[in-house]
Amino acid sequence: MQRFLGTERPVKDKYPDSVVNSCAAFDNLADDSPYKSYDEYLCTANKVFPDVEWVRLKIQRFDRPDTHPALTKPFHKYAEVYCIDIEQTDPATDPASQPPQYVTAALPPVTSPKQVERLLQDVDLPATKMRVIIFHHARYFDHELLTNIVHFYDVNPRFIRDHFSQSSKESFPRKDPLLGTFYEKYPKYLPSESSFSPIQLKIPHPKTTPKRTTLIIPNTKLGLKTVLVFVWQVEEQFHMSTINRDLMYPTQRVPRDRMASIKQPQNIMETCLFRLASLTSDELEACISHPILIAHSFIRNYFLKMSNTIDQLDTDVDMYGVMTTNDKNDTWSRSRDRLPFLAFQALNSALSSSVQSIRDHFSAPWVDCNGPHTDVVNFAVEQITKDAQRVQDMMAEVRTKISEFSTYKASQESIREARKSVAQAEGVTHLTRLALVYIPLTYATSLFGINIKEWQDDNVPSGKWFLLASVLCTLFTIGVAVGMVKYRQLKGLTMGFTAWVALAGISLTFNPFKGSDWKKYWHKLRGKRF
């Protein structure tokens, strides 16, 4: 209570009950967990911390039945727990180790809850100075493996949510006496929270949840500094030998009998174990004070995979351009979620958040500025920074290429639309020219059929008068229209609908010939000679 509110313990009525009770609860932490299981703890904590409700509801869903209830298709269930101990040799039992040397001791991976429980409690003290627990899993697994680990090390449920959540934009309900029930968001961790927040390396996946690698330093258990690593199984899209090309390379100096027995690591986990086993004694001693060196192998593998993914994306952009839709007429044969532009967005978001998480944790407790072997950790931090900068530069090049492709595509669309406009304008021009000829003829034809009954009743003379009149009207219309167009061109005026204006004038001229007035004009024409 004093560390929150001063040296003098306050009276209860001076502060709200929420402040007094919270300070008292966190001042008197128990040495061990009073809960029998992690599920019991979540049910109790859910009443105080509503954001752990997601973990309580979802943790049971990790353990799915072996068969789909509708399709009878077996689920891919996989989970293994690895344990690596950094031990210090005893000079009394090993006089040759002067000064004391540090070595790694690994156990075979375990897959059952009882084996995990026995593995966590079996520690060789005081020789073991540090322990690394790695939980390698698929989407579905036996949830007891996870609960045994997080219950033993008292892992914050929010870290589990950060690792398994579907999206960082998920919200959780919260009840307020004034606002009622509303939904709160999960904000991202700030650099000032790096002392307790996890390191998260996110790899985007086109169809399911983004795969994450989460590294946590939990509470000290059994007097050991421990690093917990949760690794979501990722489909390997490149040869594992390229990851270890700095340690494993073809050379003729390898003896013939050993060359036949060499086997490349088959997945990310074996690769990380291989790199930890390759560390020297000084580097292992530095890992105890600087756990960022444990994370270095995972970070390096992450940057290599992201580099390979960016190269593939660059090739796809060169081959297919920037495609944002999956049209049936397009040559893109992949799914909609793997189109270049959408893939770039997911990849850029994952890389940015991962690099931020890595840079935020170049401080305690991951790096001890006053610990031994600071030169080793400084070199590792420099390598991580350079690798991150190189991958970001590759992503910037792809971003520039996508921008250029987008600009090129927009210009192509503009040119295509301009050509369509020109073609439409030419079509209107041809239509206008045809209209100048056929509209007067159509008008004269309709004029001929207006009073056909009257023509049949009277003695209609030869049709030469009608043909002559229609031809004269047509020639007059064309002449007026052409003359108006030429006149406006000479004056530099805008080309308007001059032909339509001329035709309108001719139509007004012929208006008197409609209806019953036709006989009067017809008799006038009969009395004249041509």
mmCIF file of N, CA and C in Angstrom, residues 379-468:
data_model
loop_
_atom_site.group_PDB
_atom_site.id
_atom_site.type_symbol
_atom_site.label_atom_id
_atom_site.label_comp_id
_atom_site.label_asym_id
_atom_site.label_seq_id
_atom_site.Cartn_x
_atom_site.Cartn_y
_atom_site.Cartn_z
ATOM 1 N N PHE A 379 26.561 -7.028 -30.292
ATOM 2 C CA PHE A 379 26.730 -7.549 -31.650
ATOM 3 C C PHE A 379 25.434 -8.189 -32.152
ATOM 4 N N ALA A 380 24.729 -8.927 -31.262
ATOM 5 C CA ALA A 380 23.462 -9.549 -31.664
ATOM 6 C C ALA A 380 22.402 -8.497 -31.969
ATOM 7 N N VAL A 381 22.330 -7.461 -31.148
ATOM 8 C CA VAL A 381 21.351 -6.393 -31.392
ATOM 9 C C VAL A 381 21.659 -5.677 -32.705
ATOM 10 N N GLU A 382 22.943 -5.467 -32.986
ATOM 11 C CA GLU A 382 23.315 -4.832 -34.253
ATOM 12 C C GLU A 382 22.914 -5.701 -35.446
ATOM 13 N N GLN A 383 23.105 -7.014 -35.325
ATOM 14 C CA GLN A 383 22.697 -7.906 -36.404
ATOM 15 C C GLN A 383 21.182 -7.881 -36.603
ATOM 16 N N ILE A 384 20.432 -7.913 -35.515
ATOM 17 C CA ILE A 384 18.974 -7.872 -35.625
ATOM 18 C C ILE A 384 18.523 -6.579 -36.281
ATOM 19 N N THR A 385 19.140 -5.461 -35.891
ATOM 20 C CA THR A 385 18.759 -4.171 -36.463
ATOM 21 C C THR A 385 19.053 -4.117 -37.958
ATOM 22 N N LYS A 386 20.207 -4.623 -38.366
ATOM 23 C CA LYS A 386 20.550 -4.616 -39.792
ATOM 24 C C LYS A 386 19.635 -5.533 -40.603
ATOM 25 N N ASP A 387 19.335 -6.712 -40.040
ATOM 26 C CA ASP A 387 18.423 -7.615 -40.751
ATOM 27 C C ASP A 387 17.041 -6.996 -40.901
ATOM 28 N N ALA A 388 16.562 -6.343 -39.839
ATOM 29 C CA ALA A 388 15.246 -5.699 -39.918
ATOM 30 C C ALA A 388 15.247 -4.587 -40.956
ATOM 31 N N GLN A 389 16.338 -3.818 -41.004
ATOM 32 C CA GLN A 389 16.419 -2.731 -41.974
ATOM 33 C C GLN A 389 16.463 -3.271 -43.399
ATOM 34 N N ARG A 390 17.186 -4.372 -43.612
ATOM 35 C CA ARG A 390 17.268 -4.944 -44.952
ATOM 36 C C ARG A 390 15.896 -5.449 -45.419
ATOM 37 N N VAL A 391 15.180 -6.138 -44.553
ATOM 38 C CA VAL A 391 13.864 -6.652 -44.941
ATOM 39 C C VAL A 391 12.899 -5.496 -45.189
ATOM 40 N N GLN A 392 12.984 -4.449 -44.378
ATOM 41 C CA GLN A 392 12.124 -3.285 -44.621
ATOM 42 C C GLN A 392 12.478 -2.592 -45.930
ATOM 43 N N ASP A 393 13.752 -2.556 -46.289
ATOM 44 C CA ASP A 393 14.139 -1.993 -47.584
ATOM 45 C C ASP A 393 13.569 -2.824 -48.738
ATOM 46 N N MET A 394 13.590 -4.148 -48.591
ATOM 47 C CA MET A 394 12.985 -4.996 -49.617
ATOM 48 C C MET A 394 11.491 -4.727 -49.741
ATOM 49 N N MET A 395 10.839 -4.556 -48.608
ATOM 50 C CA MET A 395 9.414 -4.243 -48.652
ATOM 51 C C MET A 395 9.163 -2.870 -49.279
ATOM 52 N N ALA A 396 10.059 -1.912 -49.031
ATOM 53 C CA ALA A 396 9.917 -0.594 -49.647
ATOM 54 C C ALA A 396 10.067 -0.673 -51.161
ATOM 55 N N GLU A 397 10.978 -1.519 -51.649
ATOM 56 C CA GLU A 397 11.127 -1.692 -53.098
ATOM 57 C C GLU A 397 9.856 -2.286 -53.719
ATOM 58 N N VAL A 398 9.281 -3.258 -53.044
ATOM 59 C CA VAL A 398 8.026 -3.828 -53.555
ATOM 60 C C VAL A 398 6.916 -2.789 -53.526
ATOM 61 N N ARG A 399 6.894 -1.961 -52.461
ATOM 62 C CA ARG A 399 5.885 -0.913 -52.387
ATOM 63 C C ARG A 399 6.044 0.073 -53.537
ATOM 64 N N THR A 400 7.289 0.441 -53.853
ATOM 65 C CA THR A 400 7.526 1.348 -54.976
ATOM 66 C C THR A 400 7.085 0.714 -56.294
ATOM 67 N N LYS A 401 7.389 -0.565 -56.468
ATOM 68 C CA LYS A 401 6.994 -1.250 -57.701
ATOM 69 C C LYS A 401 5.472 -1.324 -57.819
ATOM 70 N N ILE A 402 4.807 -1.593 -56.715
ATOM 71 C CA ILE A 402 3.348 -1.652 -56.746
ATOM 72 C C ILE A 402 2.765 -0.279 -57.063
ATOM 73 N N SER A 403 3.368 0.779 -56.514
ATOM 74 C CA SER A 403 2.902 2.136 -56.829
ATOM 75 C C SER A 403 3.088 2.447 -58.306
ATOM 76 N N GLU A 404 4.239 2.052 -58.859
ATOM 77 C CA GLU A 404 4.465 2.280 -60.287
ATOM 78 C C GLU A 404 3.489 1.484 -61.141
ATOM 79 N N PHE A 405 3.228 0.242 -60.743
ATOM 80 C CA PHE A 405 2.261 -0.553 -61.488
ATOM 81 C C PHE A 405 0.866 0.057 -61.391
ATOM 82 N N SER A 406 0.530 0.577 -60.213
ATOM 83 C CA SER A 406 -0.785 1.198 -60.049
ATOM 84 C C SER A 406 -0.910 2.436 -60.926
ATOM 85 N N THR A 407 0.162 3.254 -60.970
ATOM 86 C CA THR A 407 0.138 4.433 -61.832
ATOM 87 C C THR A 407 0.057 4.040 -63.299
ATOM 88 N N TYR A 408 0.823 3.014 -63.668
ATOM 89 C CA TYR A 408 0.774 2.540 -65.063
ATOM 90 C C TYR A 408 -0.608 2.009 -65.417
ATOM 91 N N LYS A 409 -1.216 1.264 -64.475
ATOM 92 C CA LYS A 409 -2.546 0.729 -64.736
ATOM 93 C C LYS A 409 -3.566 1.854 -64.868
ATOM 94 N N ALA A 410 -3.434 2.888 -64.017
ATOM 95 C CA ALA A 410 -4.361 4.016 -64.103
ATOM 96 C C ALA A 410 -4.208 4.753 -65.425
ATOM 97 N N SER A 411 -2.943 4.942 -65.881
ATOM 98 C CA SER A 411 -2.733 5.600 -67.171
ATOM 99 C C SER A 411 -3.285 4.769 -68.321
ATOM 100 N N GLN A 412 -3.116 3.443 -68.237
ATOM 101 C CA GLN A 412 -3.681 2.576 -69.265
ATOM 102 C C GLN A 412 -5.201 2.670 -69.293
ATOM 103 N N GLU A 413 -5.813 2.742 -68.129
ATOM 104 C CA GLU A 413 -7.260 2.888 -68.076
ATOM 105 C C GLU A 413 -7.687 4.232 -68.677
ATOM 106 N N SER A 414 -6.902 5.283 -68.406
ATOM 107 C CA SER A 414 -7.229 6.597 -68.971
ATOM 108 C C SER A 414 -7.127 6.577 -70.490
ATOM 109 N N ILE A 415 -6.057 5.957 -71.011
ATOM 110 C CA ILE A 415 -5.907 5.861 -72.466
ATOM 111 C C ILE A 415 -7.035 5.049 -73.075
ATOM 112 N N ARG A 416 -7.410 3.957 -72.403
ATOM 113 C CA ARG A 416 -8.495 3.120 -72.912
ATOM 114 C C ARG A 416 -9.816 3.887 -72.924
ATOM 115 N N GLU A 417 -10.069 4.645 -71.876
ATOM 116 C CA GLU A 417 -11.295 5.433 -71.850
ATOM 117 C C GLU A 417 -11.268 6.534 -72.901
ATOM 118 N N ALA A 418 -10.087 7.141 -73.125
ATOM 119 C CA ALA A 418 -9.987 8.171 -74.156
ATOM 120 C C ALA A 418 -10.260 7.590 -75.538
ATOM 121 N N ARG A 419 -9.735 6.396 -75.799
ATOM 122 C CA ARG A 419 -10.010 5.764 -77.086
ATOM 123 C C ARG A 419 -11.483 5.449 -77.250
ATOM 124 N N LYS A 420 -12.127 5.016 -76.186
ATOM 125 C CA LYS A 420 -13.568 4.771 -76.274
ATOM 126 C C LYS A 420 -14.330 6.062 -76.561
ATOM 127 N N SER A 421 -13.889 7.165 -75.931
ATOM 128 C CA SER A 421 -14.550 8.450 -76.168
ATOM 129 C C SER A 421 -14.392 8.892 -77.619
ATOM 130 N N VAL A 422 -13.167 8.706 -78.176
ATOM 131 C CA VAL A 422 -12.941 9.067 -79.578
ATOM 132 C C VAL A 422 -13.800 8.213 -80.495
ATOM 133 N N ALA A 423 -13.880 6.917 -80.194
ATOM 134 C CA ALA A 423 -14.714 6.045 -81.026
ATOM 135 C C ALA A 423 -16.180 6.434 -80.943
ATOM 136 N N GLN A 424 -16.644 6.800 -79.759
ATOM 137 C CA GLN A 424 -18.027 7.242 -79.632
ATOM 138 C C GLN A 424 -18.259 8.549 -80.370
ATOM 139 N N ALA A 425 -17.265 9.463 -80.311
ATOM 140 C CA ALA A 425 -17.414 10.729 -81.044
ATOM 141 C C ALA A 425 -17.474 10.495 -82.543
ATOM 142 N N GLU A 426 -16.638 9.585 -83.039
ATOM 143 C CA GLU A 426 -16.703 9.275 -84.472
ATOM 144 C C GLU A 426 -18.043 8.656 -84.840
ATOM 145 N N GLY A 427 -18.564 7.802 -83.946
ATOM 146 C CA GLY A 427 -19.882 7.225 -84.220
ATOM 147 C C GLY A 427 -20.968 8.284 -84.277
ATOM 148 N N VAL A 428 -20.903 9.271 -83.365
ATOM 149 C CA VAL A 428 -21.883 10.363 -83.395
ATOM 150 C C VAL A 428 -21.735 11.170 -84.672
ATOM 151 N N THR A 429 -20.484 11.381 -85.133
ATOM 152 C CA THR A 429 -20.270 12.130 -86.372
ATOM 153 C C THR A 429 -20.888 11.402 -87.566
ATOM 154 N N HIS A 430 -20.640 10.081 -87.641
ATOM 155 C CA HIS A 430 -21.245 9.317 -88.733
ATOM 156 C C HIS A 430 -22.765 9.334 -88.661
ATOM 157 N N LEU A 431 -23.290 9.241 -87.445
ATOM 158 C CA LEU A 431 -24.736 9.282 -87.291
ATOM 159 C C LEU A 431 -25.309 10.624 -87.718
ATOM 160 N N THR A 432 -24.581 11.715 -87.410
ATOM 161 C CA THR A 432 -25.042 13.048 -87.820
ATOM 162 C C THR A 432 -25.050 13.179 -89.340
ATOM 163 N N ARG A 433 -23.997 12.672 -89.981
ATOM 164 C CA ARG A 433 -23.948 12.739 -91.446
ATOM 165 C C ARG A 433 -25.083 11.952 -92.083
ATOM 166 N N LEU A 434 -25.364 10.783 -91.535
ATOM 167 C CA LEU A 434 -26.481 10.016 -92.076
ATOM 168 C C LEU A 434 -27.808 10.711 -91.808
ATOM 169 N N ALA A 435 -27.894 11.346 -90.642
ATOM 170 C CA ALA A 435 -29.146 12.025 -90.328
ATOM 171 C C ALA A 435 -29.408 13.188 -91.258
ATOM 172 N N LEU A 436 -28.342 13.882 -91.721
ATOM 173 C CA LEU A 436 -28.524 15.011 -92.632
ATOM 174 C C LEU A 436 -29.174 14.582 -93.938
ATOM 175 N N VAL A 437 -28.975 13.352 -94.331
ATOM 176 C CA VAL A 437 -29.540 12.874 -95.591
ATOM 177 C C VAL A 437 -30.889 12.210 -95.392
ATOM 178 N N TYR A 438 -30.982 11.373 -94.360
ATOM 179 C CA TYR A 438 -32.169 10.531 -94.240
ATOM 180 C C TYR A 438 -33.309 11.198 -93.485
ATOM 181 N N ILE A 439 -33.038 12.158 -92.641
ATOM 182 C CA ILE A 439 -34.139 12.796 -91.920
ATOM 183 C C ILE A 439 -35.042 13.596 -92.856
ATOM 184 N N PRO A 440 -34.480 14.415 -93.778
ATOM 185 C CA PRO A 440 -35.404 15.101 -94.718
ATOM 186 C C PRO A 440 -36.186 14.120 -95.577
ATOM 187 N N LEU A 441 -35.534 13.068 -96.041
ATOM 188 C CA LEU A 441 -36.258 12.090 -96.854
ATOM 189 C C LEU A 441 -37.355 11.417 -96.036
ATOM 190 N N THR A 442 -37.025 11.127 -94.768
ATOM 191 C CA THR A 442 -38.044 10.523 -93.903
ATOM 192 C C THR A 442 -39.203 11.486 -93.682
ATOM 193 N N TYR A 443 -38.855 12.756 -93.524
ATOM 194 C CA TYR A 443 -39.907 13.761 -93.334
ATOM 195 C C TYR A 443 -40.791 13.869 -94.569
ATOM 196 N N ALA A 444 -40.150 13.885 -95.738
ATOM 197 C CA ALA A 444 -40.934 13.971 -96.968
ATOM 198 C C ALA A 444 -41.807 12.740 -97.165
ATOM 199 N N THR A 445 -41.259 11.555 -96.799
ATOM 200 C CA THR A 445 -42.047 10.328 -96.921
ATOM 201 C C THR A 445 -43.251 10.367 -95.995
ATOM 202 N N SER A 446 -43.038 10.818 -94.740
ATOM 203 C CA SER A 446 -44.174 10.928 -93.820
ATOM 204 C C SER A 446 -45.174 11.969 -94.306
ATOM 205 N N LEU A 447 -44.646 13.049 -94.941
ATOM 206 C CA LEU A 447 -45.528 14.077 -95.489
ATOM 207 C C LEU A 447 -46.399 13.513 -96.613
ATOM 208 N N PHE A 448 -45.809 12.608 -97.382
ATOM 209 C CA PHE A 448 -46.534 11.979 -98.482
ATOM 210 C C PHE A 448 -47.657 11.083 -97.960
ATOM 211 N N GLY A 449 -47.453 10.502 -96.797
ATOM 212 C CA GLY A 449 -48.461 9.587 -96.278
ATOM 213 C C GLY A 449 -49.426 10.215 -95.297
ATOM 214 N N ILE A 450 -49.331 11.536 -95.065
ATOM 215 C CA ILE A 450 -50.224 12.164 -94.090
ATOM 216 C C ILE A 450 -51.675 12.101 -94.566
ATOM 217 N N ASN A 451 -51.908 12.572 -95.802
ATOM 218 C CA ASN A 451 -53.277 12.646 -96.322
ATOM 219 C C ASN A 451 -53.424 11.747 -97.540
ATOM 220 N N ILE A 452 -52.984 10.502 -97.404
ATOM 221 C CA ILE A 452 -53.035 9.600 -98.543
ATOM 222 C C ILE A 452 -54.478 9.319 -98.962
ATOM 223 N N LYS A 453 -55.399 9.366 -97.960
ATOM 224 C CA LYS A 453 -56.802 9.136 -98.295
ATOM 225 C C LYS A 453 -57.344 10.257 -99.177
ATOM 226 N N GLU A 454 -56.928 11.500 -98.827
ATOM 227 C CA GLU A 454 -57.375 12.616 -99.645
ATOM 228 C C GLU A 454 -56.765 12.540 -101.032
ATOM 229 N N TRP A 455 -55.546 12.051 -101.106
ATOM 230 C CA TRP A 455 -54.921 11.902 -102.410
ATOM 231 C C TRP A 455 -55.673 10.863 -103.238
ATOM 232 N N GLN A 456 -56.169 9.831 -102.580
ATOM 233 C CA GLN A 456 -56.912 8.818 -103.323
ATOM 234 C C GLN A 456 -58.272 9.331 -103.770
ATOM 235 N N ASP A 457 -58.892 10.184 -102.944
ATOM 236 C CA ASP A 457 -60.198 10.731 -103.332
ATOM 237 C C ASP A 457 -60.070 11.709 -104.486
ATOM 238 N N ASP A 458 -59.062 12.569 -104.470
ATOM 239 C CA ASP A 458 -58.859 13.541 -105.553
ATOM 240 C C ASP A 458 -58.062 12.897 -106.673
ATOM 241 N N ASN A 459 -58.049 13.567 -107.732
ATOM 242 C CA ASN A 459 -57.238 13.110 -108.865
ATOM 243 C C ASN A 459 -55.794 13.560 -108.643
ATOM 244 N N VAL A 460 -55.026 12.687 -108.061
ATOM 245 C CA VAL A 460 -53.633 13.037 -107.774
ATOM 246 C C VAL A 460 -52.835 12.987 -109.061
ATOM 247 N N PRO A 461 -52.113 14.035 -109.368
ATOM 248 C CA PRO A 461 -51.310 14.026 -110.603
ATOM 249 C C PRO A 461 -50.081 13.141 -110.445
ATOM 250 N N SER A 462 -49.201 13.233 -111.346
ATOM 251 C CA SER A 462 -47.979 12.448 -111.340
ATOM 252 C C SER A 462 -47.134 12.824 -110.134
ATOM 253 N N GLY A 463 -46.331 11.856 -109.656
ATOM 254 C CA GLY A 463 -45.529 12.087 -108.447
ATOM 255 C C GLY A 463 -44.309 12.935 -108.694
ATOM 256 N N LYS A 464 -44.166 13.522 -109.899
ATOM 257 C CA LYS A 464 -42.961 14.303 -110.140
ATOM 258 C C LYS A 464 -42.885 15.526 -109.247
ATOM 259 N N TRP A 465 -44.087 16.051 -108.892
ATOM 260 C CA TRP A 465 -44.065 17.245 -108.037
ATOM 261 C C TRP A 465 -43.548 16.920 -106.629
ATOM 262 N N PHE A 466 -43.980 15.757 -106.128
ATOM 263 C CA PHE A 466 -43.528 15.386 -104.787
ATOM 264 C C PHE A 466 -42.025 15.075 -104.769
ATOM 265 N N LEU A 467 -41.535 14.355 -105.779
ATOM 266 C CA LEU A 467 -40.112 14.034 -105.827
ATOM 267 C C LEU A 467 -39.279 15.291 -105.950
ATOM 268 N N LEU A 468 -39.737 16.200 -106.782
ATOM 269 C CA LEU A 468 -38.989 17.438 -106.972
ATOM 270 C C LEU A 468 -38.945 18.245 -105.673
#
